[in-house]
Every structure is written in structure tokens, then in C-alpha cells.
Amino acid sequence: MKMTEKPTLYHWEPNANSGKPMLALEEKCVTYDSVYIDMLSFDQHKPEYLAINPMGTIPAMVHEGRLMNESTAIMEYVDARFDGPKLRPRDPAKRWKMRWWMKYCDQYYGPSCSMIGWEMFVGPSVRQRDPDELKARIDAIPLAERRIAWTKAIYGKFSAEELAESRRRVMQGSALLEKNLEKNEWVAGDEFSLADINAFNLVYILPHMAETMNLPSVGVERTPMTMRWLKRVYRRPTIRSTWARSRGGLHIDIDDEINRDLG
Amino acid sequence: MLTLHTNGMTPGALAVAIALEEKALSFALAENEWQATPAALAAFSGADELVNSIEGEFPILADGDVAVNDTFFILEYLDDAYPEPPLKPADAYGQWKVQALNRFLGERAMPAVASLGVAERFTGQGIVDEVAARFENEPLLTPERRDAWGMALRDPANEEVMAESHRKAALLLDRIEGELAESGGPWLLGEGYTITDIAAFALARPFATGELRTHDKEIGERTRHWCARMEKRAAVTTPLQLGEPVFLPAAEHARWG
Ligand SMILES: N[C@@H](CCC(=O)N[C@@H](CS)C(=O)NCC(=O)O)C(=O)O
């Protein structure tokens, strides 16, 4: 293998968009320098970080002097650039399917799930801070879309209508994934791929949201094949090594998941 | 045997046709009336990915037994399945750049261009309620696609959507100009011509021809020259003659992102 410098990954908790390149790097057996960006302290909008990633989003990766953002595109880079197990099918149609599902997760299923999480968790966990500080934090966000997201989360401004729509979409996305997993062992077909990494980073939390958030989207009854698939992913040693970088935000026991009774 | 299925020469369909020409692949064009979109989609109803597209129903490219959708992923598919001539950089960083740009084009630019185009096309056309209702009640379409069609036909120039579309169209023109300045041209990534040139051209062209305009934003010098270079390519000239450019409701504007 060509000697290549270690990449540096700027990430938050090993889930959602941050978890995607983390898990991909781990699956490729690439060692990397990890820089934890605490999203709830707004590290991602501080000048030090904006100098690295002007979009102010996490994750971002620097490799060979080049900055990359967009977690899904970073994952493809990781697979293309480093030796190790192939994480993209060679067959063009399967590769297309992998990309289709990643977009579905990134732009439909994931954002809906995220809106609910921000309303229930992100907003309340920063809301009680000094109002002037919060306003200054919001003003410092570079992307208009993220400014809106934070404003809504902090001031509790998600409408009942948009939350209901997000819930509907999480139910719909979960049903479609289930249908896909009835026919396929992995999301893009018969091989583990970036699409599994992508989907796992959003779906793993859903069985836990069934009761706490009254959102029964993924569970033994409704989506048995998804539950089996989750188990298959949890059994990969890379989940453990990736989650070891959590600073306490995940609250899920991997052994419990592996031993979960699926009836 | 390759068949490009469309419901009109939308920017997405144009991009795919250009890529097919660049690859020197002969293909059949199966063009459906936009009013017949659901019926045309029904032919693909066996594939969940084809009926749950968030970009819109068409284009779909059929390649033998395989059928693929989503403009940017069709372009990737073509380059994966028919590697010559290559339309992506050989190095991983160049590929990242193509994908990051395509993400921007698909998520931000395409909904804006489609909304501005739909406003031009459908405002004052007196689209009868009956047509809108047909889309809104079409069981094959996903709820968000039913909404997208209903909204486009009943309220094509919705004020909020227009404001958001003008903002994003300006981002598109800025981004193209910026990329060309950074790479030094002649193409978006520099010396190598890629699927991103194709995808971006299909979206930016209406602003160069004057078909669409966006508030407070003129198309840049570099972008104008780049568009002219694109228009001169044989693989671009031919598809431009395949049909009048049209606009139809594409992916919704991101609700969260
Ligand atoms: N499309 C981007 C989205 C990145 C993104 O929005 N990440 C969220 C965290 S999952 C973020 O940066 N939030 C920080 C903020 O909103 O300030 C990607 O996939 O990397």
C-alpha cells in the first residue's frame, strides 16, 4: 500500500452525519486523527472551526491538505482512496442502488428523524442558556438552513404540522427500508456497503424512540427484517470501536442489542 | 438497448441525454406527456426505488433489465457502466468534488430551477382543477409527489417558494462562477470535463438563454463563457434539438437541512 498521511476527521457524537465517515474509516481499517466538535457548545460555528470548514457543518475531513465536507461524499472518498475491504459494490446497478438509498436517508428519512430529535433533545438541552449568548450563537451560523434549524429548536418553533409530517415520513421511510430488507440482506443487495453504514447511523436509534417519543417506526412487530439487519450491523466489531469515541451521548448497550430477542 | 424515459426535456432529462451522447451510446427516447406522468410511471411500479424517488418521476434510464432514476445517479451509473470516455476524475479527491457539487446541485439548485420554471410555465395557464386533482389523488405517487404536483399546478408562483427559489438560484450562479474561478477552467473542475459540468449546465442554461431570471443576480462572465463552451460540444448540440426545454415540479425544497 502507498504510504499516505493520516486523515483528520472533525466530528461530533458517532451517529447521524458524523457517524457515517467514522464508521467508514473504521471499516477500512484507516487510522485517523479524531477531533471532537461539541455541537451543543456550538464548536462548529467558532472561528477556529470555520477556518477549517466555512460551512460550519460537521463532519469535515482533512486529508493531504484538502478539506472535504458532505458526509456521504466523504465516505465515497474513504472507500476510493484507501486500501481495505471494498465498501461499494462493483456492479454499476448495485452501486446505483447504494447511492439511491443514501440519498433517501440523507434527504428524506434522516432529516425527518433529525427534526424530531432536535425538537425533543437538542432544543431543550441548550434553551436555558443566556438568551443574548444564544442569539449571538445563531447569528454566527453561516448556512441559512442551519440558522433556521437552530432558531426553531432553541425557541421551540417547530409547528405541529411539520412535526407530524416528519413523523409520517419516519414511518414511511421505515416501511420502505423494511420492504427492501425483505428482499436483500444488505441495503444495496448482497454486500455490506456504505448504504448500510449510512442507514445504520439513523435507524439504530429508532427502536428506542418507539416508546420515548411515541414513534413506533422500527420494532420487532412492524419491521422484523430491519431488526435482524440492525443486529447484523451491531455484530460488526467496528461499531464498538467507533462508539468508543462517544462522550456519553449514545446510551445504548451494544451487547443488549446483539442479544435482543427478536421472537 | 438503452431507453431514456422522460415526461419532457426537463433539465434532468437533458443532462442524461448529454451524458449518453458524450459516451457515444445510442438510445431510444420515450417521451411521455407530462399529464400522463403517473401512467408512464406505472410501467416501473415493480421497483420501489423508481416509485419513491424524491427528485421526481422522470428521467428514468432503462438499460436492458436495469432501470435507474435520479439524474445525478444516472450520470454516475453511466460512467460506472460505460467507462469510456471517462466523465469523472480518476482520483478520489476529484470524485469527492464531483459528488459534493452534485449534492449541492440536487439539493439546492434543482428545486429552485424547477420552481422558477414551473412559475413561468404554468402561471395564468388556467390549469383546470381536474388535472391537479388527478395528480393529488394518484395512488402510485408518494404523498409528497402528489403535493408537489398539486402545488405546482394550483399555485405555481407561490410567494414563499419564489423567494426561496430566487435565493437558491443566486447560490447556483455564484457557485458555478466560484468553482470556475477556483479551478481556472475551462471546466468546473479544471482541465477535466465531468458529469458535474453536464449537471450544472442543464440547470444554469435557462439563466444564460434568458428563459429564466433571478432577482439581483446576473450570470457571471466565466459562467457565460463556460455555457458557450458547453453549447459547442457536439454531444450537447444534439440533445438540445431533441425537444423544447420544459420545467416540471422536481424535488421539494428541503424542509430541514
Ligand atoms: N449534508 C451534510 C450535513 C451536515 C450537517 O448538517 N451536520 C449537522 C450535524 S449531523 C451539523 O453540522 N449541525 C451543526 C449545526 O447545525 O450547527 C453532511 O452530510 O455532512
Coordinates of C-alpha atoms and ligand atoms in Angstrom, one line a residue:
Chain A
M1 CA 0.0 0.0 0.0
K2 CA 1.1 3.5 -0.8
M3 CA 2.1 5.4 2.3
T4 CA -0.4 8.0 2.9
E5 CA -0.8 10.6 5.6
K6 CA -3.4 10.1 8.3
P7 CA -6.7 11.9 7.7
T8 CA -8.1 14.2 10.4
L9 CA -11.8 13.9 11.0
Y10 CA -13.8 16.6 12.7
H11 CA -16.9 15.0 14.2
W12 CA -19.4 15.1 16.9
E13 CA -21.0 12.0 18.5
P14 CA -20.6 8.9 16.4
N15 CA -24.1 9.0 15.0
A16 CA -26.0 10.7 12.2
N17 CA -23.8 12.5 9.8
S18 CA -20.7 12.3 11.9
G19 CA -21.1 8.6 12.5
K20 CA -21.0 7.9 8.7
P21 CA -17.3 8.7 7.9
M22 CA -16.3 7.5 11.3
L23 CA -17.7 4.0 10.7
A24 CA -16.5 4.0 7.1
L25 CA -12.9 4.8 8.2
E26 CA -13.1 2.1 10.8
E27 CA -14.4 -0.5 8.3
K28 CA -11.5 0.4 6.0
C29 CA -9.1 0.0 9.0
V30 CA -7.8 3.5 8.4
T31 CA -6.3 5.2 11.5
Y32 CA -7.3 8.8 11.7
D33 CA -6.8 11.8 14.0
S34 CA -10.1 12.4 15.6
V35 CA -11.2 16.0 16.6
Y36 CA -14.3 16.1 18.7
I37 CA -16.5 19.1 17.9
D38 CA -19.1 19.6 20.6
M39 CA -22.2 20.6 18.7
L40 CA -24.1 21.5 21.8
S41 CA -21.4 24.0 22.7
F42 CA -21.6 25.4 19.1
D43 CA -17.9 24.5 18.5
Q44 CA -18.9 24.1 14.8
H45 CA -19.5 27.8 14.4
K46 CA -16.4 29.1 16.2
P47 CA -13.8 30.9 14.1
E48 CA -11.2 28.1 14.7
Y49 CA -13.5 25.6 13.1
L50 CA -14.9 27.9 10.4
A51 CA -11.3 28.4 9.3
I52 CA -11.3 24.7 8.6
N53 CA -14.9 24.3 7.3
P54 CA -16.5 27.6 6.3
M55 CA -19.9 25.9 6.0
G56 CA -19.9 25.3 9.8
T57 CA -21.2 21.8 9.5
I58 CA -19.9 18.6 10.9
P59 CA -18.4 16.3 9.9
A60 CA -15.4 17.5 7.9
M61 CA -12.3 15.7 6.9
V62 CA -8.8 17.0 6.0
H63 CA -6.5 14.7 4.1
E64 CA -3.4 15.6 2.2
G65 CA -4.1 19.2 2.8
R66 CA -7.6 19.2 1.3
L67 CA -10.7 19.8 3.2
M68 CA -13.8 17.8 2.5
N69 CA -17.4 18.1 3.8
E70 CA -20.6 16.3 3.0
S71 CA -20.5 13.1 4.9
T72 CA -21.8 10.8 2.2
A73 CA -19.3 12.2 -0.4
I74 CA -16.5 11.8 2.3
M75 CA -17.5 8.1 2.7
E76 CA -17.1 7.5 -1.0
Y77 CA -13.7 9.2 -0.8
V78 CA -12.7 7.0 2.0
D79 CA -13.6 3.9 0.0
A80 CA -11.9 5.1 -3.2
R81 CA -8.7 6.4 -1.5
F82 CA -7.7 3.8 1.0
D83 CA -6.9 0.1 0.7
G84 CA -9.0 -2.3 2.8
P85 CA -12.3 -4.0 2.3
K86 CA -14.4 -2.6 -0.6
L87 CA -17.4 -0.7 0.7
R88 CA -19.1 -0.1 -2.6
P89 CA -20.4 -2.8 -4.9
R90 CA -18.5 -3.2 -8.2
D91 CA -21.7 -3.8 -10.2
P92 CA -22.9 -0.4 -11.6
A93 CA -26.6 -1.2 -10.9
K94 CA -25.9 -2.1 -7.3
R95 CA -23.7 0.9 -6.9
W96 CA -26.6 3.0 -8.2
K97 CA -28.9 1.3 -5.6
M98 CA -26.4 2.1 -2.8
R99 CA -26.4 5.8 -3.8
W100 CA -30.2 5.9 -4.2
W101 CA -30.6 4.7 -0.6
M102 CA -28.0 7.0 0.7
K103 CA -29.9 9.9 -0.8
Y104 CA -33.1 8.6 0.6
C105 CA -31.6 8.5 4.0
D106 CA -29.8 11.9 3.7
Q107 CA -32.6 13.9 2.2
Y108 CA -35.8 12.2 3.3
Y109 CA -35.7 9.7 6.1
G110 CA -32.8 11.2 8.1
P111 CA -33.8 14.9 8.1
S112 CA -37.3 13.9 9.3
C113 CA -35.8 11.8 12.1
S114 CA -33.4 14.6 12.9
M115 CA -36.2 17.2 13.2
I116 CA -37.9 15.2 15.9
G117 CA -34.6 14.7 17.7
W118 CA -33.8 18.4 17.6
E119 CA -37.2 19.3 18.9
M120 CA -37.0 16.7 21.7
F121 CA -33.4 16.8 22.6
V122 CA -31.2 19.5 21.0
G123 CA -33.5 22.4 21.6
P124 CA -34.2 21.7 25.3
S125 CA -30.6 20.9 26.1
V126 CA -29.4 24.4 25.1
R127 CA -32.5 26.5 25.6
Q128 CA -31.9 27.5 29.2
R129 CA -28.6 29.3 28.4
D130 CA -28.2 33.1 28.4
P131 CA -30.6 34.5 25.8
D132 CA -28.1 37.0 24.5
E133 CA -25.5 34.3 24.1
L134 CA -27.9 32.1 22.2
K135 CA -28.9 34.9 19.9
A136 CA -25.2 35.6 19.1
R137 CA -24.7 31.9 18.5
I138 CA -27.5 31.8 16.0
D139 CA -26.2 35.0 14.2
A140 CA -22.8 33.3 13.8
I141 CA -24.2 30.3 11.8
P142 CA -23.0 30.5 8.1
L143 CA -25.7 28.5 6.4
A144 CA -29.2 29.9 6.2
E145 CA -30.7 26.5 6.5
R146 CA -28.8 25.7 9.7
R147 CA -29.8 29.1 11.2
I148 CA -33.4 28.3 10.7
A149 CA -32.9 24.8 12.2
W150 CA -31.3 26.2 15.4
T151 CA -33.8 29.1 15.7
K152 CA -36.7 26.6 15.6
A153 CA -35.0 24.2 18.0
I154 CA -34.0 26.8 20.5
Y155 CA -37.2 28.7 20.6
G156 CA -39.4 25.6 20.2
K157 CA -40.8 26.9 16.9
F158 CA -41.4 23.7 15.0
S159 CA -45.1 23.7 14.0
A160 CA -47.3 20.8 15.0
E161 CA -47.9 20.3 11.3
E162 CA -44.2 20.0 10.3
L163 CA -43.5 17.7 13.3
A164 CA -46.5 15.5 12.3
E165 CA -45.2 15.4 8.7
S166 CA -41.7 14.4 9.9
R167 CA -43.3 11.6 12.0
R168 CA -45.2 10.4 9.0
R169 CA -42.0 10.4 6.9
V170 CA -40.1 8.4 9.5
M171 CA -42.9 5.8 9.5
Q172 CA -42.9 5.8 5.7
G173 CA -39.1 5.6 5.4
S174 CA -39.0 2.7 7.9
A175 CA -41.6 0.8 6.0
L176 CA -39.8 1.3 2.7
L177 CA -36.5 0.1 4.2
E178 CA -38.2 -2.9 5.7
K179 CA -39.6 -3.8 2.3
N180 CA -36.1 -3.5 0.8
L181 CA -34.6 -5.7 3.6
E182 CA -37.3 -8.3 3.0
K183 CA -35.6 -8.9 -0.4
N184 CA -32.0 -8.1 0.4
E185 CA -29.6 -9.0 3.2
W186 CA -27.9 -5.6 3.0
V187 CA -29.3 -2.3 1.9
A188 CA -27.8 -2.3 -1.6
G189 CA -28.2 -6.0 -2.1
D190 CA -26.0 -8.9 -1.2
E191 CA -22.9 -7.0 0.1
F192 CA -22.4 -4.8 3.1
S193 CA -21.8 -1.2 1.7
L194 CA -21.7 2.4 2.5
A195 CA -25.5 2.4 2.3
D196 CA -25.6 0.1 5.4
I197 CA -23.3 2.5 7.2
N198 CA -25.4 5.4 6.2
A199 CA -28.8 3.8 7.2
F200 CA -27.4 2.4 10.4
N201 CA -26.4 5.8 11.7
L202 CA -30.0 6.9 11.6
V203 CA -32.0 3.7 12.1
Y204 CA -30.2 2.4 15.2
I205 CA -32.0 4.9 17.4
L206 CA -35.5 4.3 16.1
P207 CA -36.4 1.2 18.1
H208 CA -35.5 3.4 21.2
M209 CA -37.8 6.2 20.0
A210 CA -40.8 3.9 19.8
E211 CA -41.8 4.5 23.3
T212 CA -39.9 7.5 24.5
M213 CA -41.2 9.6 21.6
N214 CA -44.3 7.6 20.8
L215 CA -43.0 6.8 17.3
P216 CA -43.4 3.1 16.6
S217 CA -41.5 3.1 13.3
V218 CA -38.9 0.3 13.8
G219 CA -39.6 -2.6 16.0
V220 CA -40.0 -6.4 16.2
E221 CA -43.6 -6.3 15.2
R222 CA -43.6 -3.7 12.5
T223 CA -40.2 -4.2 10.9
P224 CA -38.7 -7.6 11.8
M225 CA -36.3 -7.7 8.9
T226 CA -34.9 -4.3 9.9
M227 CA -34.4 -5.5 13.4
R228 CA -32.4 -8.5 12.1
W229 CA -30.4 -6.2 9.9
L230 CA -29.6 -4.0 12.8
K231 CA -28.4 -7.0 14.7
R232 CA -26.1 -8.0 11.9
V233 CA -24.6 -4.5 11.8
Y234 CA -24.2 -4.4 15.6
R235 CA -22.2 -7.6 15.5
R236 CA -19.5 -5.9 13.4
P237 CA -16.6 -5.0 15.7
T238 CA -16.3 -1.6 14.1
I239 CA -19.5 -0.4 15.9
R240 CA -17.8 -1.0 19.2
S241 CA -14.6 0.8 18.2
T242 CA -16.5 3.7 16.7
W243 CA -18.8 4.1 19.6
A244 CA -15.8 4.1 22.0
R245 CA -15.3 7.7 20.7
S246 CA -18.7 8.8 22.2
R247 CA -18.5 11.2 25.1
G248 CA -21.6 9.8 26.5
G249 CA -24.4 10.8 24.1
L250 CA -25.5 7.4 22.9
H251 CA -26.9 5.5 25.9
I252 CA -27.2 2.2 24.0
D253 CA -25.7 -1.1 25.1
I254 CA -24.2 -2.9 22.2
D255 CA -24.5 -6.3 23.9
D256 CA -28.1 -5.8 24.7
E257 CA -28.7 -5.1 21.0
I258 CA -26.8 -8.1 19.9
N259 CA -28.8 -10.3 22.4
R260 CA -32.1 -8.7 21.7
D261 CA -34.9 -11.3 21.5
L262 CA -36.5 -11.0 18.1
G263 CA -39.1 -13.6 18.7
Chain B
M1 CA -30.6 -1.4 -25.5
L2 CA -30.9 1.9 -23.8
T3 CA -34.1 3.9 -23.5
L4 CA -34.4 7.3 -21.9
H5 CA -37.9 7.7 -20.4
T6 CA -39.0 11.3 -19.8
N7 CA -42.0 13.4 -19.3
G8 CA -40.5 16.3 -21.3
M9 CA -37.0 17.7 -21.8
T10 CA -36.5 18.9 -18.2
P11 CA -33.0 19.8 -17.0
G12 CA -32.6 16.3 -15.6
A13 CA -33.6 14.7 -18.9
L14 CA -31.3 17.0 -20.8
A15 CA -28.4 16.1 -18.6
V16 CA -28.9 12.4 -19.1
A17 CA -29.2 12.8 -22.9
I18 CA -26.0 14.8 -22.9
A19 CA -24.2 12.1 -20.9
L20 CA -25.4 9.4 -23.3
E21 CA -24.2 11.4 -26.3
E22 CA -20.8 12.0 -24.6
K23 CA -20.5 8.3 -24.2
A24 CA -21.5 7.8 -27.8
L25 CA -24.3 5.4 -26.7
S26 CA -27.2 5.2 -29.0
F27 CA -30.5 5.3 -27.2
A28 CA -34.3 5.5 -27.8
L29 CA -36.2 8.4 -26.4
A30 CA -39.6 7.5 -24.8
E31 CA -41.2 10.8 -24.2
N32 CA -44.5 11.0 -22.3
E33 CA -46.9 13.9 -22.0
W34 CA -46.5 15.4 -18.5
Q35 CA -50.2 14.9 -17.9
A36 CA -49.6 11.2 -18.4
T37 CA -46.8 11.0 -15.8
P38 CA -48.5 8.6 -13.4
A39 CA -49.5 6.2 -16.1
A40 CA -46.0 6.3 -17.5
L41 CA -44.5 5.7 -14.1
A42 CA -46.8 2.7 -13.6
A43 CA -44.7 0.7 -16.1
F44 CA -41.9 0.8 -13.4
S45 CA -44.1 0.2 -10.4
G46 CA -42.3 -3.1 -9.7
A47 CA -39.3 -1.2 -8.4
D48 CA -39.6 0.6 -5.1
E49 CA -36.8 2.9 -5.8
L50 CA -38.4 4.1 -9.0
V51 CA -41.7 5.0 -7.5
N52 CA -40.3 6.6 -4.3
S53 CA -37.9 9.0 -6.0
I54 CA -37.6 12.2 -4.1
E55 CA -36.3 14.0 -7.2
G56 CA -39.4 13.4 -9.3
E57 CA -40.8 10.6 -11.5
F58 CA -38.5 11.1 -14.6
P59 CA -36.0 10.8 -16.1
I60 CA -35.6 7.0 -15.9
L61 CA -32.9 5.3 -17.9
A62 CA -33.6 1.7 -18.9
D63 CA -30.5 -0.3 -19.7
G64 CA -31.6 -3.9 -20.6
D65 CA -33.0 -5.3 -17.4
V66 CA -31.8 -2.5 -15.3
A67 CA -33.8 0.8 -14.8
V68 CA -32.3 3.7 -12.8
N69 CA -33.5 7.1 -11.8
D70 CA -32.3 10.3 -10.2
T71 CA -30.4 12.5 -12.6
F72 CA -27.1 12.6 -10.7
F73 CA -27.1 8.9 -10.0
I74 CA -28.0 8.1 -13.6
L75 CA -24.9 10.1 -14.7
E76 CA -22.8 8.2 -12.2
Y77 CA -24.3 4.9 -13.4
L78 CA -23.4 5.7 -17.0
D79 CA -19.9 6.5 -16.0
D80 CA -19.6 3.3 -14.0
A81 CA -21.2 1.1 -16.6
Y82 CA -19.6 2.7 -19.7
P83 CA -16.3 4.0 -18.5
E84 CA -15.1 5.4 -21.9
P85 CA -14.6 8.3 -22.3
P86 CA -14.4 8.9 -18.5
L87 CA -16.6 11.7 -17.2
K88 CA -15.2 11.6 -13.7
P89 CA -11.8 12.4 -12.4
A90 CA -9.5 9.4 -11.9
D91 CA -8.5 10.5 -8.4
A92 CA -10.6 10.1 -5.2
Y93 CA -10.4 13.8 -4.3
G94 CA -11.8 14.8 -7.8
Q95 CA -14.6 12.2 -7.3
W96 CA -15.4 13.8 -3.9
K97 CA -15.6 17.1 -5.6
V98 CA -18.0 15.8 -8.2
Q99 CA -20.2 14.3 -5.6
A100 CA -20.2 17.2 -3.2
L101 CA -21.1 19.6 -6.1
N102 CA -23.8 17.2 -7.3
R103 CA -25.2 17.1 -3.9
F104 CA -25.5 20.9 -3.9
L105 CA -27.0 20.9 -7.4
G106 CA -29.6 18.3 -6.5
E107 CA -30.5 19.5 -3.0
R108 CA -30.4 23.3 -3.5
A109 CA -30.3 24.2 -7.2
M110 CA -32.6 21.8 -8.8
P111 CA -35.7 22.5 -6.7
A112 CA -35.1 26.2 -7.3
V113 CA -34.7 26.0 -11.0
A114 CA -37.8 23.8 -11.2
S115 CA -39.9 26.1 -9.2
L116 CA -38.9 29.2 -11.2
G117 CA -39.5 27.3 -14.4
V118 CA -42.9 26.0 -13.2
A119 CA -43.9 29.5 -12.3
E120 CA -43.0 30.6 -15.9
R121 CA -44.7 27.7 -17.5
F122 CA -47.9 27.3 -15.5
T123 CA -48.9 30.8 -14.2
G124 CA -52.0 32.0 -15.9
Q125 CA -52.3 28.8 -18.0
G126 CA -55.7 28.1 -16.4
I127 CA -54.7 24.5 -15.5
V128 CA -58.0 23.0 -14.7
D129 CA -58.7 21.7 -11.2
E130 CA -59.4 18.4 -12.8
V131 CA -55.8 17.9 -13.9
A132 CA -54.4 18.9 -10.4
A133 CA -56.9 16.7 -8.7
R134 CA -55.8 13.7 -10.8
F135 CA -52.3 14.1 -9.6
E136 CA -53.4 14.7 -6.0
N137 CA -55.4 11.5 -5.9
E138 CA -53.0 9.3 -7.8
P139 CA -52.2 6.3 -5.5
L140 CA -49.0 5.4 -7.3
L141 CA -47.4 8.7 -6.4
T142 CA -45.9 9.3 -2.9
P143 CA -47.8 11.9 -0.8
E144 CA -45.0 14.4 -1.2
R145 CA -45.1 14.0 -5.0
R146 CA -48.9 14.4 -5.0
D147 CA -48.4 17.6 -3.1
A148 CA -45.6 18.8 -5.3
W149 CA -47.8 18.4 -8.4
G150 CA -50.9 19.8 -6.8
M151 CA -49.0 22.9 -5.5
A152 CA -47.2 23.5 -8.9
L153 CA -50.5 23.3 -10.8
R154 CA -52.7 25.3 -8.4
D155 CA -50.3 27.8 -7.1
P156 CA -47.3 27.9 -9.5
A157 CA -45.9 31.3 -8.3
N158 CA -46.3 30.8 -4.6
E159 CA -44.6 33.8 -3.0
E160 CA -42.7 31.9 -0.4
V161 CA -41.5 29.3 -2.9
M162 CA -40.4 32.1 -5.3
A163 CA -38.4 33.9 -2.6
E164 CA -36.6 30.7 -1.6
S165 CA -36.0 29.8 -5.3
H166 CA -34.5 33.2 -6.2
R167 CA -32.2 32.9 -3.2
K168 CA -31.0 29.4 -4.3
A169 CA -30.8 30.3 -7.9
A170 CA -28.3 33.0 -6.9
L171 CA -26.4 30.4 -4.9
L172 CA -26.2 28.3 -8.0
L173 CA -24.9 31.1 -10.2
D174 CA -22.4 32.1 -7.5
R175 CA -21.2 28.6 -7.0
I176 CA -20.6 28.0 -10.7
E177 CA -18.7 31.2 -11.1
G178 CA -16.7 30.5 -7.9
E179 CA -15.8 27.0 -9.0
L180 CA -14.6 28.2 -12.4
A181 CA -12.6 31.0 -10.8
E182 CA -11.0 28.5 -8.4
S183 CA -10.2 25.8 -10.9
G184 CA -9.1 28.2 -13.6
G185 CA -11.4 26.4 -16.1
P186 CA -12.2 25.6 -18.8
W187 CA -14.4 23.2 -16.9
L188 CA -15.8 23.3 -13.3
L189 CA -13.0 21.0 -12.0
G190 CA -10.3 22.5 -14.2
E191 CA -8.9 20.6 -17.2
G192 CA -11.2 17.6 -17.0
Y193 CA -14.7 17.7 -18.3
T194 CA -17.0 15.8 -15.9
I195 CA -20.6 14.8 -15.2
T196 CA -20.8 17.9 -13.0
D197 CA -20.4 20.2 -16.0
I198 CA -23.3 18.3 -17.6
A199 CA -25.5 18.5 -14.5
A200 CA -24.7 22.1 -13.7
F201 CA -25.1 23.2 -17.4
A202 CA -28.6 21.7 -17.6
L203 CA -29.6 23.8 -14.5
A204 CA -27.8 27.0 -15.4
R205 CA -28.6 27.2 -19.1
P206 CA -32.1 28.7 -18.7
F207 CA -30.4 31.7 -17.0
A208 CA -28.0 32.1 -19.8
T209 CA -30.7 31.9 -22.5
G210 CA -32.9 34.3 -20.6
E211 CA -35.7 31.7 -20.3
L212 CA -35.4 32.2 -16.5
R213 CA -34.1 35.1 -14.5
T214 CA -33.3 35.6 -10.9
H215 CA -33.5 38.8 -8.8
D216 CA -30.4 40.8 -8.4
K217 CA -28.1 38.3 -9.9
E218 CA -26.6 38.4 -13.3
I219 CA -24.9 35.4 -14.8
G220 CA -21.1 35.8 -14.4
E221 CA -18.6 36.3 -17.1
R222 CA -16.9 32.9 -16.5
T223 CA -20.2 31.1 -16.4
R224 CA -21.3 32.7 -19.7
H225 CA -18.1 31.5 -21.4
W226 CA -18.4 28.1 -19.9
C227 CA -22.0 27.8 -21.1
A228 CA -20.9 28.8 -24.5
R229 CA -18.2 26.2 -24.5
M230 CA -20.8 23.6 -23.4
E231 CA -23.1 24.6 -26.3
K232 CA -20.4 24.0 -28.8
R233 CA -19.9 20.4 -27.8
A234 CA -21.4 18.0 -30.4
A235 CA -22.8 15.9 -27.5
V236 CA -24.7 18.9 -26.3
T237 CA -26.0 20.3 -29.6
T238 CA -27.8 17.0 -30.5
P239 CA -29.8 16.6 -27.2
L240 CA -30.8 20.3 -27.4
Q241 CA -32.6 19.5 -30.6
L242 CA -34.5 16.6 -29.1
G243 CA -37.2 18.8 -27.7
E244 CA -38.2 22.2 -26.2
P245 CA -36.8 22.6 -22.7
V246 CA -39.6 22.3 -20.2
F247 CA -40.0 22.6 -16.5
L248 CA -41.9 20.3 -14.2
P249 CA -42.1 20.0 -10.4
A250 CA -38.9 18.5 -9.2
A251 CA -37.6 17.6 -5.7
E252 CA -39.2 19.7 -2.9
H253 CA -37.3 22.4 -1.2
A254 CA -35.5 20.9 1.8
R255 CA -37.7 21.1 4.9
W256 CA -34.8 20.7 7.1
G257 CA -31.1 20.8 6.3
Ligands
LIG1 N1 -25.1 17.3 4.3 C1 -24.2 17.5 5.3 C2 -25.0 17.9 6.6 C3 -24.1 18.1 7.7 C4 -24.9 18.6 8.9 O1 -25.8 19.5 8.8 N2 -24.5 18.1 10.1 C5 -25.1 18.6 11.3 C6 -24.9 17.6 12.4 S1 -25.5 15.9 12.0 C7 -24.5 19.9 11.7 O2 -23.4 20.2 11.3 N3 -25.1 20.6 12.6 C8 -24.4 21.7 13.2 C9 -25.3 22.9 13.2 O3 -26.4 22.8 12.7 O4 -24.8 23.9 13.7 C10 -23.4 16.2 5.6 O5 -24.0 15.1 5.2 O6 -22.3 16.2 6.1

